[in-house]
Coordinates of C-alpha atoms in Angstrom, one line a residue:
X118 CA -25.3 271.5 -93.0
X119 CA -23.5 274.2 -94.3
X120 CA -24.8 277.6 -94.5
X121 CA -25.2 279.7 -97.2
X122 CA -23.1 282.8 -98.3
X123 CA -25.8 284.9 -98.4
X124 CA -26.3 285.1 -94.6
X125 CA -22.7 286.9 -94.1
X126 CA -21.8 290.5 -94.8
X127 CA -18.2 290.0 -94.5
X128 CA -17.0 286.7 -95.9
X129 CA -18.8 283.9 -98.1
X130 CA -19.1 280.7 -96.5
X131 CA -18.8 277.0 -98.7
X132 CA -18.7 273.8 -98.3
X133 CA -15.7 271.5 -96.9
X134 CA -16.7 268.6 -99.6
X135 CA -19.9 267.4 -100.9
X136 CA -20.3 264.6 -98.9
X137 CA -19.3 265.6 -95.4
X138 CA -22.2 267.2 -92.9
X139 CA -19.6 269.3 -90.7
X140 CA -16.9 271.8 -92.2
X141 CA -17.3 275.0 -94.6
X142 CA -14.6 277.3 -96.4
X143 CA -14.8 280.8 -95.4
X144 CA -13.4 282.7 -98.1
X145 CA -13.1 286.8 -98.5
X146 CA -12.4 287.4 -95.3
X147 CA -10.6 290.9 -94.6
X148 CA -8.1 290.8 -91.9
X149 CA -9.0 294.1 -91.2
X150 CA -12.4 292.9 -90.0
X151 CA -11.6 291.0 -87.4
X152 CA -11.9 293.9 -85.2
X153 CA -15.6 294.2 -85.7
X154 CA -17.9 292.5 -82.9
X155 CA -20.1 290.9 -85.5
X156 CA -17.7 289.4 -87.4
X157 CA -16.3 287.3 -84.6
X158 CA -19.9 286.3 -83.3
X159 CA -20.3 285.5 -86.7
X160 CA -17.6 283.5 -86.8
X161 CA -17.9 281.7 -83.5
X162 CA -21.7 280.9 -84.5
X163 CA -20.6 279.3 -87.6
X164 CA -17.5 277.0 -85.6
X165 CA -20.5 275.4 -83.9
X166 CA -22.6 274.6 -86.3
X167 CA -19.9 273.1 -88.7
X168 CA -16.9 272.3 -86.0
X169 CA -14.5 272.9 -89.4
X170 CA -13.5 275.8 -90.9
X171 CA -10.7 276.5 -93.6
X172 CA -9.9 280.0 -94.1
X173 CA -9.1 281.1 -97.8
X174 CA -6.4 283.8 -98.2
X175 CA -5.0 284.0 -94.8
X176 CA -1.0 283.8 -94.5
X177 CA 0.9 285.7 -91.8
X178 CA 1.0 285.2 -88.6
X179 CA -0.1 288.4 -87.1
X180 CA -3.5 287.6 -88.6
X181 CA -2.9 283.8 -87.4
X182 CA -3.0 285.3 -84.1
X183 CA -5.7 288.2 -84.1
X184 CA -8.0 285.4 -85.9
X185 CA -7.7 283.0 -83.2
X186 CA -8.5 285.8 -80.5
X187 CA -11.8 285.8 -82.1
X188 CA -12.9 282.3 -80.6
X189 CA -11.0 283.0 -77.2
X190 CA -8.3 283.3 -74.8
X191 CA -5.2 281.7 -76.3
X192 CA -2.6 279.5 -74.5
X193 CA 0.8 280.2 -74.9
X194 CA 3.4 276.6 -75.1
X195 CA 4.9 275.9 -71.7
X196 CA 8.2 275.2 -73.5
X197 CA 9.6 278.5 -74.4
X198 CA 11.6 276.6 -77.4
X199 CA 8.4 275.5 -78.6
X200 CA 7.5 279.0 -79.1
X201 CA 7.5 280.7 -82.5
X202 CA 10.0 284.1 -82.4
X203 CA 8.0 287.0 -82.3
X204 CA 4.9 285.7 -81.7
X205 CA 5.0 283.6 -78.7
X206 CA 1.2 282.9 -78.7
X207 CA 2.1 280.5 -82.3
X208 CA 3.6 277.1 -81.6
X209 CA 5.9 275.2 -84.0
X210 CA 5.1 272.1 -84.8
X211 CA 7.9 270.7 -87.2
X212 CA 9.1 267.8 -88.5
X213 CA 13.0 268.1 -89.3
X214 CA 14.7 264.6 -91.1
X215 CA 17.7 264.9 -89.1
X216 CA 16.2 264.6 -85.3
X217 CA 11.7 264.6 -85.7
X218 CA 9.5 261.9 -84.7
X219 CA 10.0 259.4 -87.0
X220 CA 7.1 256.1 -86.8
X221 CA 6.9 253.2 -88.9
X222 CA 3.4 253.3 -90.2
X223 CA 1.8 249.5 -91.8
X224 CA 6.0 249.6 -93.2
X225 CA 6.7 253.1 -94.0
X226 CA 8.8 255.7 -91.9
X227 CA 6.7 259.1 -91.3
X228 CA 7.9 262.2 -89.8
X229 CA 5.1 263.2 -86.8
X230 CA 2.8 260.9 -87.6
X231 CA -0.4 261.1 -84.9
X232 CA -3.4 258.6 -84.7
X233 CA -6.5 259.9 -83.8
X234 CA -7.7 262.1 -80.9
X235 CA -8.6 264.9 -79.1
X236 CA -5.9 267.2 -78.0
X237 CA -5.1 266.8 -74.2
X238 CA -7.8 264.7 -73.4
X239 CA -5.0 263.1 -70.9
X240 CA -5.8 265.9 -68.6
X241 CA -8.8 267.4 -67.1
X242 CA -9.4 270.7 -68.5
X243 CA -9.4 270.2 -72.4
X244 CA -8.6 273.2 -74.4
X245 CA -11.6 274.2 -77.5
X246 CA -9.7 274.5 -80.2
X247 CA -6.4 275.4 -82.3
X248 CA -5.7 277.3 -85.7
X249 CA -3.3 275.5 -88.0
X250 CA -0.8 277.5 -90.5
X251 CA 1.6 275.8 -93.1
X252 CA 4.9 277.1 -93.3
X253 CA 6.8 274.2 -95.0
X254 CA 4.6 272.0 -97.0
X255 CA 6.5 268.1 -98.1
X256 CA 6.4 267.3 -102.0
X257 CA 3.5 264.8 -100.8
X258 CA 1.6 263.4 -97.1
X259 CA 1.5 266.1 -94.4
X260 CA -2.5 265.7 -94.7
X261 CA -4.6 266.7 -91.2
X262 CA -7.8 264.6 -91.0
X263 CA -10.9 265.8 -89.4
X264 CA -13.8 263.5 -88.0
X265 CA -16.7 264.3 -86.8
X266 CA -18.0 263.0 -83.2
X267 CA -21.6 264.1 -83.2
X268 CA -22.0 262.5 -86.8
X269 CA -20.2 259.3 -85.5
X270 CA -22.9 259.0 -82.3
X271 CA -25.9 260.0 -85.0
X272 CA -24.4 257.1 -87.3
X273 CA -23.9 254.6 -84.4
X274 CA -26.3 251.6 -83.8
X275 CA -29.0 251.7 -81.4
X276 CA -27.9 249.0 -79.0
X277 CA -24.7 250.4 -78.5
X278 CA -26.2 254.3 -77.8
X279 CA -27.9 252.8 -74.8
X280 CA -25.2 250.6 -73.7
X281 CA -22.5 253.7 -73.6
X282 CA -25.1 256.1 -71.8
X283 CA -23.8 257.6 -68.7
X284 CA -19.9 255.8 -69.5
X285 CA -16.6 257.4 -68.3
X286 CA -14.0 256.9 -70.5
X287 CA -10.6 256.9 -68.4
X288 CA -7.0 258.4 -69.8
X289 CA -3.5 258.6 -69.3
X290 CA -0.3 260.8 -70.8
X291 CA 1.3 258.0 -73.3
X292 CA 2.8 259.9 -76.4
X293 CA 3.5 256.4 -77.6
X294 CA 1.3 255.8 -80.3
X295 CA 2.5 252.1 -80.8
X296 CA 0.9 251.9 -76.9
X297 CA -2.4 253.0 -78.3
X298 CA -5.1 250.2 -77.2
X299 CA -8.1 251.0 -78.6
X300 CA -9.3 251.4 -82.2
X301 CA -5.9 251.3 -84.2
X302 CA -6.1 250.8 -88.0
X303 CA -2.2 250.5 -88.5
X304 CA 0.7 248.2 -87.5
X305 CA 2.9 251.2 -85.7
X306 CA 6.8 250.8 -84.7
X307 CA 8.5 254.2 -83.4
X308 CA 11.4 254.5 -85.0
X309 CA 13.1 257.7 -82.9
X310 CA 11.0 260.3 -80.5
X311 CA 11.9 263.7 -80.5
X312 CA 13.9 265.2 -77.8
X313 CA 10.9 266.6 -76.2
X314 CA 8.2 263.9 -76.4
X315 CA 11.5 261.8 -74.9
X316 CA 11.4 263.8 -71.7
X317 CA 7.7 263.9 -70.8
X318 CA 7.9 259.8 -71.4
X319 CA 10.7 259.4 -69.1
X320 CA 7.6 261.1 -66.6
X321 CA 4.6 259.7 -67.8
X322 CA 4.2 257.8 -64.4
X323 CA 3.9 261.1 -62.8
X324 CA 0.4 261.9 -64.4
X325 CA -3.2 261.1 -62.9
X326 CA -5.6 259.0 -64.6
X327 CA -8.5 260.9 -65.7
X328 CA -12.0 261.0 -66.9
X329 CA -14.4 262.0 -69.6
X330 CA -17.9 261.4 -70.2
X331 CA -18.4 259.2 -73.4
X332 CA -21.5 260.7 -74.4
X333 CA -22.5 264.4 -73.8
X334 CA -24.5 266.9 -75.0
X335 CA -23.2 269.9 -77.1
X336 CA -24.5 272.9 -75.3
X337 CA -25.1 275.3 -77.8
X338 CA -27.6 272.8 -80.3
X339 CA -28.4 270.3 -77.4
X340 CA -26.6 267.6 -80.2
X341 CA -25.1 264.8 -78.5
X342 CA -21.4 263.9 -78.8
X343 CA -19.4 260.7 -78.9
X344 CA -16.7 261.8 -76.7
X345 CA -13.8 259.2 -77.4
X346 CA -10.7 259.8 -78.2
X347 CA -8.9 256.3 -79.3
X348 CA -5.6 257.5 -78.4
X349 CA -4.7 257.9 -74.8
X350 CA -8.2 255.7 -73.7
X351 CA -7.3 253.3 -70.8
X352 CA -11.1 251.7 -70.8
X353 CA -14.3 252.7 -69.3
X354 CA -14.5 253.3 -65.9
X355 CA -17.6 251.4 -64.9
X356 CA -17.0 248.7 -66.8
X357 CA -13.0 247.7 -66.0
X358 CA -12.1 244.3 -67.6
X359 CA -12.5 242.2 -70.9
X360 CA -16.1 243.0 -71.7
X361 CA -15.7 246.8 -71.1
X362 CA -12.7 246.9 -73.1
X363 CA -14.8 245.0 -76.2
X364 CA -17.4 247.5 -75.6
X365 CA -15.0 250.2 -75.9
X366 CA -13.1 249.0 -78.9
X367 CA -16.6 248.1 -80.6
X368 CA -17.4 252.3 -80.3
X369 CA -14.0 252.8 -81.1
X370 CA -13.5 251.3 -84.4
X371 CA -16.7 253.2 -85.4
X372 CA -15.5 256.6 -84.0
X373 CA -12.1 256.0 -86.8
X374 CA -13.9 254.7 -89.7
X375 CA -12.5 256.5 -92.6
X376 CA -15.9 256.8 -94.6
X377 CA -16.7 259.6 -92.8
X378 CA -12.9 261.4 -92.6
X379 CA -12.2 264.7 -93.9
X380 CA -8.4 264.4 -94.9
X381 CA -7.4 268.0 -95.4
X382 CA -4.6 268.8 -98.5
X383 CA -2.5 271.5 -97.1
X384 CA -1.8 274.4 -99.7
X385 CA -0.3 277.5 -99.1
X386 CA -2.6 281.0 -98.1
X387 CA -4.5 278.7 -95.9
X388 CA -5.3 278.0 -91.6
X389 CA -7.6 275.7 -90.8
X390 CA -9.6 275.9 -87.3
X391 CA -11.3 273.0 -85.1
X392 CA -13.6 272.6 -82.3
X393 CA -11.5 270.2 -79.9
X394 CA -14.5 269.4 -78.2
X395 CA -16.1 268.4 -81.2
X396 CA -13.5 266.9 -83.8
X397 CA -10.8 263.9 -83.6
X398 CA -8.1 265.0 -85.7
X399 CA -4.8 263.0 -86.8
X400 CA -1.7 263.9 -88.5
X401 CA -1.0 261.0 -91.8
X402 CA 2.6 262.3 -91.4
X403 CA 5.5 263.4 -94.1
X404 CA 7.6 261.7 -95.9
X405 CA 10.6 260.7 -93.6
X406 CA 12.8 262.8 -95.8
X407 CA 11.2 266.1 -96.2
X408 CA 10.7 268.9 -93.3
X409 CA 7.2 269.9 -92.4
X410 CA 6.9 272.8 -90.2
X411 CA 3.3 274.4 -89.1
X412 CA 2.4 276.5 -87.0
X413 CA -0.8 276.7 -84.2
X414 CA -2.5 278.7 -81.8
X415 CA -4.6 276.7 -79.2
X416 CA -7.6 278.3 -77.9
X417 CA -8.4 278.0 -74.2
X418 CA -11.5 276.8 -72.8
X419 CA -12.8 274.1 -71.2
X420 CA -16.1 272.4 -71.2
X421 CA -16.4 271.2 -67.5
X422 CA -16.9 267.8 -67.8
X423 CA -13.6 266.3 -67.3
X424 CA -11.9 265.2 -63.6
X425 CA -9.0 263.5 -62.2
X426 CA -9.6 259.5 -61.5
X427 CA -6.4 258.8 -59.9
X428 CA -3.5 260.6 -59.0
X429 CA -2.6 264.3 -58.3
X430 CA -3.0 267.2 -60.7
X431 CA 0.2 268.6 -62.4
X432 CA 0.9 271.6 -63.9
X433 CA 0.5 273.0 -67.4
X434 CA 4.2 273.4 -67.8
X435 CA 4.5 269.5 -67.6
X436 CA 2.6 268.6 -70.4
X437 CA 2.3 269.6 -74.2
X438 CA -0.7 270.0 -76.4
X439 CA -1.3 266.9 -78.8

């Protein structure tokens, strides 16, 4: 539940929408302040108890940066073209008509259009969190949607809590969404790959398998998390075959169920932070006529529970952070 303004001395704090248990709006928040120790704790003590937060009245990316700081070590893009100019700790993530990911969507052509997951889930060491910034906002689409994985393993039924207890969920490096096995909602077709998701395809084959707890417990509140992301699962470890696989796409299809998405309208004067841990997130994509361009910091961490199956580790220059 969200907290109230009251308990803050240097911001007010709302809700993300009525109906949604996670998220809150932090509004009047002086870049200035970010220096001061207890606004970050204040901050970082809010992002776990709501996972979501949408900061008011924040534009420029020196502040995208310094905010971000305030929940941890930052990772810098391996690609140095993927790097925004000036600040090389903000990544571009853009969607240009001419040569961006374009996917067929149920029919209809979208520019960077990403199912549902968890940021580099495919490798072991997940990263905590990111801090998106629009730049170049389409006429219409360009939404980010936000669901929440400790309300989808408080909503799910009994029978299947115990059945999933103690599961490893198993994942590998396919940026192909139209390969996506488990819980899909849409008939997909990719129309044309950019130039880098085209190269790290071309060596998928070079990645290990790895592994993630299906259920853990969120350290901080001791509130357990359904720890699936639909995109990039291969099946459960223990349980290899047809009736793992119905198992898995059973939890699935709950984890994606739009009753209990946030879809988040991007306006200008706006970033918008997420637990990684926490949070499956998807892109609904723009128009394929219109450029989007963002920008995003991702915040390093890693919550210790991940480990290569199969395979050899690579290097973080080898793979990108989606």
């Amino acid at each position: 539940m969200t907290s109230t303004s009251g308990e803050y001395k240097h911001f007010t704090v709302s809700p993300i929408a009525d109906h949604h248990p996670f998220g809150a709006i932090v509004s009047e928040l002086d870049p200035k302040d970010l220096d001061l120790p207890e606004v970050g704790e204040d901050l970082r003590k809010l992002w776990v108890r709501e996972g979501v937060l949408v900061f008011d009245g924040l534009d420029d990316p020196d502040t995208h940066v310094r905010l971000s700081r305030c929940f941890g070590e930052l990772i810098q893009h391996p690609t140095k073209e993927a790097r925004s100019q000036g600040h090389p700790e903000l990544m571009d993530v853009r969607y240009r008509p001419e040569d961006g990911w374009l996917t067929e969507v149920d029919g209809e052509p979208r520019g960077t259009w990403l199912p549902w997951h968890s940021d580099l889930i495919y490798v072991a060491e997940i990263n905590h969190g990111g801090i998106l910034r629009p730049i170049t906002i389409p006429s219409h689409g360009g939404e980010t949607g936000f669901i929440d994985k400790i309300q989808s393993y408080d909503t799910l039924d009994e029978d299947l809590k115990e059945s999933i207890e103690g599961l490893h969920v198993l994942y590998g490096y396919d940026l192909d969404p139209a390969d996506q096995k488990f819980g899909r909602r849409h008939e997909v077709k990719v129309l044309r790959f950019e130039r880098a998701v085209l190269s790290i395809l071309a060596r998928r084959g070079d990645f290990p398998t790895v592994r993630h707890p299906l259920v853990y417990t969120q350290r901080e509140t001791g509130r357990k998390v359904l720890n699936l992301s639909p995109w990039f699962a291969l099946g459960i470890d223990e349980m290899p075959g047809a009736e793992g696989d119905e198992l898995l796409e059973r939890v699935a299809q709950h984890c994606v169920d739009p009753a209990r998405a946030y879809i988040h309208e991007w306006v200008p004067g706006q970033m918008v932070l997420w637990d990684n841990w926490r949070m499956l997130h998807c892109a609904n994509g723009a128009p394929a006529q219109e450029e989007r361009h963002m920008q995003r910091t991702t915040i390093e961490g890693d919550y210790g529970l991940g480990e290569i199956a199969y395979g050899e580790k690579v290097g973080k220059a080898d793979y990108i952070s989606v």
